[in-house]
Tab-separated table of C-alpha atoms in Angstrom:
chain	number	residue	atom	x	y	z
A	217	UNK	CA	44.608	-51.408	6.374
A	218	UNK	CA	42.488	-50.569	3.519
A	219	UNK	CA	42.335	-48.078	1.191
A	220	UNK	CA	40.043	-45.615	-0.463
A	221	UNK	CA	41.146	-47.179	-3.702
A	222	UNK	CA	40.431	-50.584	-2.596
A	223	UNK	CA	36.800	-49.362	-1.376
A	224	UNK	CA	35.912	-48.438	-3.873
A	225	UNK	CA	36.593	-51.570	-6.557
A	226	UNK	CA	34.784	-53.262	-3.934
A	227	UNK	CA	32.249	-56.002	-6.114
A	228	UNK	CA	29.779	-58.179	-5.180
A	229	UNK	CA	30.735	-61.633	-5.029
A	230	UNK	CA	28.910	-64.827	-4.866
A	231	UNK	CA	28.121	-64.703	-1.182
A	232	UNK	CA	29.081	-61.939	1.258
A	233	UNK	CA	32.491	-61.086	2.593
A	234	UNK	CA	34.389	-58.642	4.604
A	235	UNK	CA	37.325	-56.083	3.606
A	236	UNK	CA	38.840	-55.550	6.993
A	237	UNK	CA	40.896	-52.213	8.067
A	238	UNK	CA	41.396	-52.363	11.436
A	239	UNK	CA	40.685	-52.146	15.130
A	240	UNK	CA	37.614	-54.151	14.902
A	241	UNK	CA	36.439	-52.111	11.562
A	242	UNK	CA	35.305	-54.083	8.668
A	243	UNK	CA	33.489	-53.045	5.406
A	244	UNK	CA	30.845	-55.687	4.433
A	245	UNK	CA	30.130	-56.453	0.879
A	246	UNK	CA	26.633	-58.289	0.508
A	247	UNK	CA	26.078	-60.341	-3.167
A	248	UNK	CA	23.800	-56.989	-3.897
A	249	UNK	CA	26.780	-54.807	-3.809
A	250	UNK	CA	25.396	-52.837	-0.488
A	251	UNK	CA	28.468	-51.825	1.236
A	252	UNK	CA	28.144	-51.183	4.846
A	253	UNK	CA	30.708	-50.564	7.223
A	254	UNK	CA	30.355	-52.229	10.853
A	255	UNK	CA	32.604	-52.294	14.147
A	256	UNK	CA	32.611	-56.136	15.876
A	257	UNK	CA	32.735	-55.129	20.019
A	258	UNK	CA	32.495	-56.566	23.411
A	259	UNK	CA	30.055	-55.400	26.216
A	260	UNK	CA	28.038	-56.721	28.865
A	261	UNK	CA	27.892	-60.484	29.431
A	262	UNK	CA	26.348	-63.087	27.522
A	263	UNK	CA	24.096	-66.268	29.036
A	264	UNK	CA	27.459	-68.302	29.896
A	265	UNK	CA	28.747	-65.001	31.738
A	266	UNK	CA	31.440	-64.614	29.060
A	267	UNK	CA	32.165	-61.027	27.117
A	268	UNK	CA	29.060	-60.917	24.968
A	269	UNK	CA	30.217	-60.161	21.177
A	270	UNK	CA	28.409	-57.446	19.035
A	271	UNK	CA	27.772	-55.472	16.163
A	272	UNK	CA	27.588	-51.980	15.551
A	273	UNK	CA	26.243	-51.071	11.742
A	274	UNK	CA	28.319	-47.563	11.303
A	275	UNK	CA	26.885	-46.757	7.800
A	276	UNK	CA	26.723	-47.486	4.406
A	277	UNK	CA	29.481	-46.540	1.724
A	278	UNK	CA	29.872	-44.475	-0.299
A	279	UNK	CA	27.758	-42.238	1.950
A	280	UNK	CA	29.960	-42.845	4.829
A	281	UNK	CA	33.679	-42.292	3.816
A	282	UNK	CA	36.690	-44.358	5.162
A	283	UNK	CA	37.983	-41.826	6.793
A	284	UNK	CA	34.170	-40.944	8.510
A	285	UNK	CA	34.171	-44.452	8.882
A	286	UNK	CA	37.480	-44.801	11.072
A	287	UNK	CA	37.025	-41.330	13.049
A	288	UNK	CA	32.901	-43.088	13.767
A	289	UNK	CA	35.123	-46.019	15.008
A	290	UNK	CA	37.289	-44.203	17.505
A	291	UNK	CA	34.506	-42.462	18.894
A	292	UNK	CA	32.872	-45.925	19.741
A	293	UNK	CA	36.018	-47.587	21.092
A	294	UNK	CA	36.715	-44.047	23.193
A	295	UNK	CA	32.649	-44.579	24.564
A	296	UNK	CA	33.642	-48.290	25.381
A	297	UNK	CA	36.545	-47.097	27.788
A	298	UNK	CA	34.280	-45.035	29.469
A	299	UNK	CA	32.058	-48.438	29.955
A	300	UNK	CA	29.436	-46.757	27.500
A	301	UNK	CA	27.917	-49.080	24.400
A	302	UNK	CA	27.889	-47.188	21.247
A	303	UNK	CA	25.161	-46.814	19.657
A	304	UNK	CA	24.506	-44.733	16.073
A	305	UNK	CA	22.903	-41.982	18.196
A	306	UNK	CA	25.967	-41.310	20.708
A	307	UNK	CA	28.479	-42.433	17.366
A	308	UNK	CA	27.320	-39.632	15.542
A	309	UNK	CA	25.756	-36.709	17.663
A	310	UNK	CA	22.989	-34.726	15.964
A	311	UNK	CA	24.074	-31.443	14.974
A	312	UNK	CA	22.700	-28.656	16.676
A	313	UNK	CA	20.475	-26.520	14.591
A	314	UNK	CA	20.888	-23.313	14.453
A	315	UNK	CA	18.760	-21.096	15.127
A	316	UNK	CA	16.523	-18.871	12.813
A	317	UNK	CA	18.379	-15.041	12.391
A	318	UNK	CA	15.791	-12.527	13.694
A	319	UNK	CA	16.734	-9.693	11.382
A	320	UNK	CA	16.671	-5.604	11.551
A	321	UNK	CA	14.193	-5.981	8.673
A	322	UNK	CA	11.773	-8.387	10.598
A	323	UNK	CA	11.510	-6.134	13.281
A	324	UNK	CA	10.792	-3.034	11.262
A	325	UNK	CA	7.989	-5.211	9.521
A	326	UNK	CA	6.538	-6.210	13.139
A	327	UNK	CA	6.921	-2.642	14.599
A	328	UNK	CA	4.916	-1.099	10.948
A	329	UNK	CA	2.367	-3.566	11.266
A	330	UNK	CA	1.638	-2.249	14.855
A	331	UNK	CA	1.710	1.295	14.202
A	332	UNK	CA	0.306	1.250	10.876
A	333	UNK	CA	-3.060	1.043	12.339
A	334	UNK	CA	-2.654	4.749	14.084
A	335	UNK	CA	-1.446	6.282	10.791
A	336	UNK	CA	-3.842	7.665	7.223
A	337	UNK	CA	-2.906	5.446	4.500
A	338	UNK	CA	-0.844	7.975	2.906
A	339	UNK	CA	2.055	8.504	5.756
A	340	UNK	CA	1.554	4.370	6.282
A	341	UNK	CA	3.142	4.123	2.463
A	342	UNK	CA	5.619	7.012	3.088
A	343	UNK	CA	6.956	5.213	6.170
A	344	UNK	CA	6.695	1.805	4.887
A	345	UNK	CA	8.756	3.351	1.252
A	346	UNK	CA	11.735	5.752	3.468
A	347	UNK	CA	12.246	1.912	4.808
A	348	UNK	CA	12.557	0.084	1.914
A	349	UNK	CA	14.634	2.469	0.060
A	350	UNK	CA	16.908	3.634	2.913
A	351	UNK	CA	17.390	1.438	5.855
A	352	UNK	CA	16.651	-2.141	4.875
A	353	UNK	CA	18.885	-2.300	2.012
A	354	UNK	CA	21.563	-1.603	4.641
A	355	UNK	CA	20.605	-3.120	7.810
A	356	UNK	CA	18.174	-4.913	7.440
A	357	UNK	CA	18.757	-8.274	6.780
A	358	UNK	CA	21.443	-8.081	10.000
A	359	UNK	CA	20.923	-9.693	13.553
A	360	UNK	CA	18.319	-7.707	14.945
A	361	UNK	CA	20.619	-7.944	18.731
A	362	UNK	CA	23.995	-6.863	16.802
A	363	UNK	CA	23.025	-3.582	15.003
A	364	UNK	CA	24.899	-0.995	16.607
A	365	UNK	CA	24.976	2.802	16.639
A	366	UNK	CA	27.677	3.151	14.195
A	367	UNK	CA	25.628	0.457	11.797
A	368	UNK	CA	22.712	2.514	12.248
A	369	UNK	CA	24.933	5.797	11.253
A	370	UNK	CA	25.702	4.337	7.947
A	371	UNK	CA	21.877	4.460	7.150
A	372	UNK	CA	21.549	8.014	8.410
A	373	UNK	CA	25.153	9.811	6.766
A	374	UNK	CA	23.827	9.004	2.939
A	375	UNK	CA	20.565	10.696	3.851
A	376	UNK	CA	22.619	13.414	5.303
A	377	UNK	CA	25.051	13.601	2.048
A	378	UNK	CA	22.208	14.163	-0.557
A	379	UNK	CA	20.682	16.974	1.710
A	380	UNK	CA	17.734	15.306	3.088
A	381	UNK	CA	18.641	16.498	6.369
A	382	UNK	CA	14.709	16.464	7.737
A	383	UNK	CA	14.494	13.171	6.291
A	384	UNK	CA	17.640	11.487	8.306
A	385	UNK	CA	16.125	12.892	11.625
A	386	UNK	CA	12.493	11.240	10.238
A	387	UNK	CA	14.452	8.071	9.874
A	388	UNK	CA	16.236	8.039	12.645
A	389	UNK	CA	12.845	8.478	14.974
A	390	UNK	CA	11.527	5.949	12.370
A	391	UNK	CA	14.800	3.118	13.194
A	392	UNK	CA	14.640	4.231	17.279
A	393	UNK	CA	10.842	3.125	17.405
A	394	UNK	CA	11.595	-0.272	16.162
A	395	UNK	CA	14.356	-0.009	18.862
A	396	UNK	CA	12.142	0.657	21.761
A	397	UNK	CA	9.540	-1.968	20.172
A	398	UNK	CA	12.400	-4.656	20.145
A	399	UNK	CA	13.097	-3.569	24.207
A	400	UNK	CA	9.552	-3.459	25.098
A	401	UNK	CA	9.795	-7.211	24.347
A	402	UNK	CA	12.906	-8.239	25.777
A	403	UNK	CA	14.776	-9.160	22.285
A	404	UNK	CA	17.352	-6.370	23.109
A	405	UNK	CA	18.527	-4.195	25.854
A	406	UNK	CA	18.484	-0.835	24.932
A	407	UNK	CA	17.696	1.613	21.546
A	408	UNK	CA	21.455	2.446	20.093
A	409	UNK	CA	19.585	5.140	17.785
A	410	UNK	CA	18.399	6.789	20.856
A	411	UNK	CA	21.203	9.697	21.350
A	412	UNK	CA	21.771	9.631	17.291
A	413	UNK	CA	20.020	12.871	16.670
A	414	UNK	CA	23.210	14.788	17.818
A	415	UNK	CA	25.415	13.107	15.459
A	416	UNK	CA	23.233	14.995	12.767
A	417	UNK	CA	23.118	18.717	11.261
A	418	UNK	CA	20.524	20.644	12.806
A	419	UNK	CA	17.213	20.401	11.038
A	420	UNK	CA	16.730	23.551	9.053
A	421	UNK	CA	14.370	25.787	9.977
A	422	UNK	CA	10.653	25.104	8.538
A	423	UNK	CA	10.590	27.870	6.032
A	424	UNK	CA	6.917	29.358	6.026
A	425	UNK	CA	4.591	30.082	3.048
A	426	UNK	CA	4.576	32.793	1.569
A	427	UNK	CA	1.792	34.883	2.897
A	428	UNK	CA	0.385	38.213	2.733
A	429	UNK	CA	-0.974	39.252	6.295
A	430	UNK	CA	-1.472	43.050	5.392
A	431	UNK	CA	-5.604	43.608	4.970
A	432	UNK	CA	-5.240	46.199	1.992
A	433	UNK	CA	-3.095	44.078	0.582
A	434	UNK	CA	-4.908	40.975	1.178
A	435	UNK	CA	-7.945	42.820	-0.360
A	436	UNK	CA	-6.429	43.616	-3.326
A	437	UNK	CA	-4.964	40.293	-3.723
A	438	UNK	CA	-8.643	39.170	-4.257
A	439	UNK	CA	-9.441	41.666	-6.344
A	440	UNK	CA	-6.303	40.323	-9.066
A	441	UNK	CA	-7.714	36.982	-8.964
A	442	UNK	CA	-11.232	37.616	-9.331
A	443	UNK	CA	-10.506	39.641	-11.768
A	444	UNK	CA	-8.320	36.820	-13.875
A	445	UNK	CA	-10.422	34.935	-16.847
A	446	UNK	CA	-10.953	31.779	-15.607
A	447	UNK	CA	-13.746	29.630	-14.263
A	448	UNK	CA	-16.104	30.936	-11.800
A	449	UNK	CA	-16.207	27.718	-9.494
A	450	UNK	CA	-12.550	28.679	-9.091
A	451	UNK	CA	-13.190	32.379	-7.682
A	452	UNK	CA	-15.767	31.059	-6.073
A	453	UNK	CA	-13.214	28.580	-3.961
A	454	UNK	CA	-10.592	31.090	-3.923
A	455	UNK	CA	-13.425	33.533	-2.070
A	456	UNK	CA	-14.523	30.682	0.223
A	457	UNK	CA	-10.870	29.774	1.522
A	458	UNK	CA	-10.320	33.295	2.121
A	459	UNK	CA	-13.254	33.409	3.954
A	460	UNK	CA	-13.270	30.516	6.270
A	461	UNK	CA	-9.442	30.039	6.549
A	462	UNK	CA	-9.662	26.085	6.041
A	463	UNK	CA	-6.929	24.111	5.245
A	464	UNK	CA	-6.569	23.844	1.300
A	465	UNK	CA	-7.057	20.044	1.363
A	466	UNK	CA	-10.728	20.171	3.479
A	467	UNK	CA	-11.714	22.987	0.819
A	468	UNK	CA	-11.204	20.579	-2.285
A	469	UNK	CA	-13.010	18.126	-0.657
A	470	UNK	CA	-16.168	20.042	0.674
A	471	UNK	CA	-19.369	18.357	0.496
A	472	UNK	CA	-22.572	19.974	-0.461
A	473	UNK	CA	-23.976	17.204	2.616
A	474	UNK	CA	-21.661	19.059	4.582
A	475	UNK	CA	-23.255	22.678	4.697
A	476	UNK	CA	-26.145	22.903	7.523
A	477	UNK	CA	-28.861	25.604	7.669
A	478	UNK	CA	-27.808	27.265	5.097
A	479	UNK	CA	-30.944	29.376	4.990
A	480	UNK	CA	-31.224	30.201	8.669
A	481	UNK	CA	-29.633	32.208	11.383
A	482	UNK	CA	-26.799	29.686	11.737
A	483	UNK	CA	-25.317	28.139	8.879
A	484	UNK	CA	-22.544	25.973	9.428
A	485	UNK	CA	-19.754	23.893	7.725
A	486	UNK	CA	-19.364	20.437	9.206
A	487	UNK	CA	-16.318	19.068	7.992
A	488	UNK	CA	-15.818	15.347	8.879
A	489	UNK	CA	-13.070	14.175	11.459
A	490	UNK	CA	-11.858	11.677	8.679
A	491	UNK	CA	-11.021	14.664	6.278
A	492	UNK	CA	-9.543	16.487	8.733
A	493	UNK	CA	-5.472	17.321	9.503
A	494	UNK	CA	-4.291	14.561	12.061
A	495	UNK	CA	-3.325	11.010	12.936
A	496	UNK	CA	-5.943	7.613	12.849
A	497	UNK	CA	-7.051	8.566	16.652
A	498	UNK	CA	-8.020	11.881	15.693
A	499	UNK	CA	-9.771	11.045	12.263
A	500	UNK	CA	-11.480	8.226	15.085
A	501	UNK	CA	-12.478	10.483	17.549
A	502	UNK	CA	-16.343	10.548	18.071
A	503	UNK	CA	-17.750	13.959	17.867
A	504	UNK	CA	-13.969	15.167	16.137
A	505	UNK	CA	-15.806	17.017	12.852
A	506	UNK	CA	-14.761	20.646	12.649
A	507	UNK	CA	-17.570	23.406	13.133
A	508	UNK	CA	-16.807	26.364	10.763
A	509	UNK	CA	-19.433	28.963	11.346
A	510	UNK	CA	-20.233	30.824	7.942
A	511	UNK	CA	-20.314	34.263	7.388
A	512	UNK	CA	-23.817	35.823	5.160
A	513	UNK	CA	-20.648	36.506	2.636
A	514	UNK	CA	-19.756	32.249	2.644
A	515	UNK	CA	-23.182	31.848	2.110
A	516	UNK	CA	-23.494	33.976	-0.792
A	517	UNK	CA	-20.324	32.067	-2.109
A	518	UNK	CA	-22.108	28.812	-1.620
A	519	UNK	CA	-25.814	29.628	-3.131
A	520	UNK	CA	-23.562	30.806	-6.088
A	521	UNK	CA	-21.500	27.835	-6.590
A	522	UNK	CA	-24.378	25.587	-6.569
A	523	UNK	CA	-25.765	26.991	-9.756
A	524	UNK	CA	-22.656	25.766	-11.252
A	525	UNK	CA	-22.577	22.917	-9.027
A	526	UNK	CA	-25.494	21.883	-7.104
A	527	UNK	CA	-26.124	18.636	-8.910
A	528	UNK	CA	-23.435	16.733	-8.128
A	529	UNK	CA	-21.601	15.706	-4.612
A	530	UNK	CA	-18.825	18.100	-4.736
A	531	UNK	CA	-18.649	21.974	-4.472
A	532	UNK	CA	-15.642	22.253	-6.252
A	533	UNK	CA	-15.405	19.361	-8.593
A	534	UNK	CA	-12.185	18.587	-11.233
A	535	UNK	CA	-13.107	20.572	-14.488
A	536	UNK	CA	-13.478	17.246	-16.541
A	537	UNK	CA	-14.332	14.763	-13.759
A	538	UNK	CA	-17.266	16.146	-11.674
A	539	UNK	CA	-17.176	12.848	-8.924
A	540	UNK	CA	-13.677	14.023	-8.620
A	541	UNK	CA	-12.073	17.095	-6.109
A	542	UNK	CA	-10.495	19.984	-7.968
A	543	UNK	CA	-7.356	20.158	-8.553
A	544	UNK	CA	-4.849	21.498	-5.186
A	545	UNK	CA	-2.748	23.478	-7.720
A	546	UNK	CA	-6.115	25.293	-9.710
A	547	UNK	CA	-6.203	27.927	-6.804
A	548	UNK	CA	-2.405	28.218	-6.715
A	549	UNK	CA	-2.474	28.347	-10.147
A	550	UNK	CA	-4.870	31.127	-10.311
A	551	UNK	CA	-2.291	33.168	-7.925
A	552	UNK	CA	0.349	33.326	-10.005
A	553	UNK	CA	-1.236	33.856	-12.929
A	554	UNK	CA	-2.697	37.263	-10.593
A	555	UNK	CA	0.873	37.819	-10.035
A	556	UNK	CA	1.205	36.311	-6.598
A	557	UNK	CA	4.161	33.824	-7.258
A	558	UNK	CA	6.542	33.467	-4.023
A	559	UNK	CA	4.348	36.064	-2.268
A	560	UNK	CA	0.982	34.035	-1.111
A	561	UNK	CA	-0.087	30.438	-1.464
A	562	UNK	CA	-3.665	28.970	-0.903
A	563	UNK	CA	-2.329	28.287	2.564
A	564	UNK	CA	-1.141	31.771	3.324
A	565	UNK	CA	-5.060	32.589	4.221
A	566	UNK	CA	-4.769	30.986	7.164
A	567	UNK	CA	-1.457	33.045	8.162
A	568	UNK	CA	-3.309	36.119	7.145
A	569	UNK	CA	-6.287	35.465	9.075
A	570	UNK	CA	-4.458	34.100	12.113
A	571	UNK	CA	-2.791	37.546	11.843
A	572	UNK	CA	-5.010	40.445	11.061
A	573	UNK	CA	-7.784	39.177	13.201
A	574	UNK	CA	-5.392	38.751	16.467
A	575	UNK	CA	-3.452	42.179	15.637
A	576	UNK	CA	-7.240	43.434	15.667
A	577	UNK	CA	-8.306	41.795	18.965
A	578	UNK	CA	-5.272	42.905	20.762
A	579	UNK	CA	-5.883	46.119	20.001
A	580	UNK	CA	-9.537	46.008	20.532
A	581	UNK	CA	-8.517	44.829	23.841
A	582	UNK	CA	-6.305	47.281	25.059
A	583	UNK	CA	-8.250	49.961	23.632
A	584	UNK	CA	-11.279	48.577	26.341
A	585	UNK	CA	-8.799	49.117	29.100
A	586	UNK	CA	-7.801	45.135	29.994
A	587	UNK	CA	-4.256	44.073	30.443
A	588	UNK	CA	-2.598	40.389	29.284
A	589	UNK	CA	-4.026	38.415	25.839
A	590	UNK	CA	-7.316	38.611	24.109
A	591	UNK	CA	-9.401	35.889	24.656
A	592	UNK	CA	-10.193	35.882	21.430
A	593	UNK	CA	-6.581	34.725	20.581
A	594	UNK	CA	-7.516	31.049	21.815
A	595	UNK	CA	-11.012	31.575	19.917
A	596	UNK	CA	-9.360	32.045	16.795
A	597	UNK	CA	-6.788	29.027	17.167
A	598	UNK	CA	-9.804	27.458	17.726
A	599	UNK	CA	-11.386	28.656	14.390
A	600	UNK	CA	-8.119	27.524	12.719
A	601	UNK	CA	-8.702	23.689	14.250
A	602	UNK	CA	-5.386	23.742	15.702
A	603	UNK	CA	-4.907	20.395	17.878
A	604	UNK	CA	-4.566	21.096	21.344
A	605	UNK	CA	-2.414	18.350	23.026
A	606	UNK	CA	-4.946	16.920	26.060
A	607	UNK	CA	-7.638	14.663	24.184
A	608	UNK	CA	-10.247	16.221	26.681
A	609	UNK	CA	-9.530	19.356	25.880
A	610	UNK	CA	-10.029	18.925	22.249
A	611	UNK	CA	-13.433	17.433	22.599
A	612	UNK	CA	-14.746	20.174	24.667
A	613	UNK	CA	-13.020	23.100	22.340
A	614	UNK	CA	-14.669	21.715	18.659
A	615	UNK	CA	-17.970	23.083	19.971
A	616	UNK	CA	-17.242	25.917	22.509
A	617	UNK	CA	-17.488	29.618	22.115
A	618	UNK	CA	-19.443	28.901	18.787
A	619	UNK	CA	-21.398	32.310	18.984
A	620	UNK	CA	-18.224	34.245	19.478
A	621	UNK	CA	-16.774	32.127	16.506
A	622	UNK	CA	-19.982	32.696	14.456
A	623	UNK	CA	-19.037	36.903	15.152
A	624	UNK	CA	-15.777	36.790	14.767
A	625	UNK	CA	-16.277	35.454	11.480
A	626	UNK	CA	-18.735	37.875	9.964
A	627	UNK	CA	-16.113	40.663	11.204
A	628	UNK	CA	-13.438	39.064	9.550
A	629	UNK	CA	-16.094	38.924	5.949
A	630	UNK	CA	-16.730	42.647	6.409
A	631	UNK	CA	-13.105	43.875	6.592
A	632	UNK	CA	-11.944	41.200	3.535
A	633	UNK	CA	-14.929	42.438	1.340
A	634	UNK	CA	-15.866	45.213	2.115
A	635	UNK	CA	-17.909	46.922	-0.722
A	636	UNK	CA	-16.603	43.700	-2.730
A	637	UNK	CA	-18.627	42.627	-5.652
A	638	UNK	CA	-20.932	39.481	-5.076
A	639	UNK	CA	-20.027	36.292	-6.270
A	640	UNK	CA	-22.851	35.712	-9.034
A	641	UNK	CA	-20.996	38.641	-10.868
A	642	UNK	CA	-18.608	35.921	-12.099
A	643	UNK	CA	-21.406	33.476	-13.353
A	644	UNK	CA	-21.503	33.766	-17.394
A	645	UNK	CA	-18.612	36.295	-17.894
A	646	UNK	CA	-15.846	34.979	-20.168
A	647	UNK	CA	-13.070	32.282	-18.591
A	648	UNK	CA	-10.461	32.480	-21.392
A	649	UNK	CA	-8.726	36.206	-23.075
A	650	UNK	CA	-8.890	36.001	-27.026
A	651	UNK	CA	-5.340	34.762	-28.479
A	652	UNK	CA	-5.194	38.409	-29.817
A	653	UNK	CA	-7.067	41.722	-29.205
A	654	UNK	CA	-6.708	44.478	-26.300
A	655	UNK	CA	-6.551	43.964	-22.374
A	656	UNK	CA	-5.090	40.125	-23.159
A	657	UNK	CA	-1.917	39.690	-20.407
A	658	UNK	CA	0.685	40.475	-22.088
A	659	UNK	CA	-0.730	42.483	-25.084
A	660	UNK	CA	0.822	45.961	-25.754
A	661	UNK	CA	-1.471	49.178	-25.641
């Protein structure tokens, strides 16, 4: 019987010889040094019809081990009872390979990839970021087939812990769509984030902005910021918002290629689909722009900001960069410094037109002797570009009722600024107080 000792002093000699161990198991030693180990066998029959003797080259050493070696040889000598000849390929099996992991984190790439295409590029980062920072670190680089419910709860509970409780139910929907992706295509069975939202605190209620919704109040609310030092283009904005009850963000952004017939009987505001509130399919939608109907009162705010303005491609440009939008704080800025803090936001004229104008159609309604809701109540949702839920729907509504829109607007001028200064008071009159002297905020009498 050898040894592993012996194998290895093992030198080549003048001409080749064999170290035997055993059970037909030999290690040859060629005059090169190549050591090989082999197994002498008999199979089959040779010409004379005797046992035919052969060969079987196991391996080379040191590659192949003496104890490889003899376990290679018992698996040869077990295939010969069987009346099998051994061969390197049945001697040694290949190993299976295993299989590439399909990971959490590879479908959550798959599933983003897909929906990406629906979403503005904004919320695509946002979703792509709550991912990387909260679920693949955790889960993600498990079996896609072995996350569980409880594996996806250890994702959701830190959320939970730092009070992002909005934020675990956004993740949550976020980790059960990857879920449902990964059933539509067979790689699991079910969604085990589906029934998670329970296992969560309540989302808290969606606190609203502040907004003032009384007209007086409203009225004198644009009296204190119009009367503020600042720069006109920013009354001017702060008069147009009020006006048309846009959404903040489509205000910054307005166009002067966006303003139609401005000089006729029907001047309108066509802001694009792509700058509008909404998902890839709506920002897609042919025919999706929103039609704001101006008021003689927007106009005036318009042919006055384009004195200031007029030359370039915004209305309200950034102070210092004129190709750029102003600023979403300068308006909320110019609130507080009225003394609005906490109690109305540039938003909040969209909650105060929603409301005085409805309160004012209800009763307008009754008064006339007809039961149920104002019709105007849908008009003015429809003023507010609201997005109804059926597609067909929507498409009809963007142009419909336009000449009740267009009156419902000029009422809703008339009541805000009513025996209100124009706006091309503000051009040339001083933006700044002097650091010292009377009437400066905050100067004593």
């Amino acid at each position: 019987m050898l040894s592993d000792a012996r194998v290895r002093a093992a030198k080549p000699a003048d001409k080749p010889y064999k170290l035997t161990d055993g059970g037909q198991l030999y290690l040859l030693v060629t005059v090169h040094g190549t050591r090989s180990w082999r197994l002498n066998y008999k199979f089959g029959s040779n010409a004379a019809g005797r046992p035919a003797q052969k060969t079987l080259v196991i391996g080379q050493y040191p590659a192949l081990s003496l104890k490889d070696a003899r376990e290679a040889r018992d698996r040869a000598k077990a295939l010969l009872v069987r009346g099998v000849e051994p061969t390197h390929a049945n001697v040694f099996p290949v190993a299976e390979v295993p299989k590439p992991v399909f990971t959490f984190r590879q479908a959550g790439l798959e599933w983003y990839r897909l929906q990406k295409a629906r979403w503005s590029k904004v919320h695509a980062a946002d979703v792509l970021a709550s991912l990387e920072a909260d679920v693949f670190p955790r889960i993600g680089a498990m079996p896609f087939d072995q996350v569980t419910a409880r594996a996806v709860m250890t994702v959701l509970q830190p959320i939970v812990d730092r009070g992002a409780v909005e934020t675990a139910h956004r993740t949550r929907q976020r980790i059960s769509g990857i879920f449902v992706y990964g059933v539509a295509l067979g790689l699991i069975e079910s969604d085990p984030a589906a029934s998670l939202a329970v296992a969560l605190p309540r989302k808290p209620k969606a606190k609203a902005q502040p907004a003032i919704t009384d007209l007086r109040e409203l009225r004198q609310l644009l009296i204190d910021c119009e009367a503020e030092r600042c720069r006109p283009i920013t009354k001017f904005a702060l008069r147009l918002l009020a006006l048309t009850a846009v959404r903040p963000g489509e205000l910054h952004g307005a166009r002067w290629e966006e303003f139609e017939g401005l000089d006729g009987p029907t001047p309108l505001w066509r802001i694009p689909s792509t700058r509008m509130k909404g998902d890839l399919d709506r920002k897609g939608e042919a025919g999706g722009d929103h039609l704001v109907p101006l008021a003689p009162a927007a106009v005036e705010v318009i042919e006055a900001a384009s004195a200031l303005t007029g030359s370039g491609p915004l209305i309200f440009p950034c102070d210092r960069h004129s190709h750029r939008p102003m600023s979403e704080n300068t308006i909320r800025a110019l609130l507080i410094r009225a003394g609005y803090y906490q109690r109305h936001v540039p938003h909040g004229f969209r909650a105060a037109f929603s409301t005085i104008m409805n309160e004012r159609a209800e009763r307008q309604w009754r008064s006339s002797g007809h039961a149920g809701i104002s019709p105007d109540r849908a008009i003015i949702d429809l003023m507010l570009a609201h997005i109804p839920q059926n597609r067909v729907e929507s498409a009809y509504n963007r142009a419909a009722y336009m000449e009740r829109r267009r009156e419902l607007a000029s009422e809703w001028a008339e009541i805000l600024l009513q025996d209100m200064w124009p706006p091309r008071l503000h051009i040339g009159q001083p933006m700044r107080w002097a650091a010292t002297g009377p009437n400066r905020p905050g100067s004593r009498r």
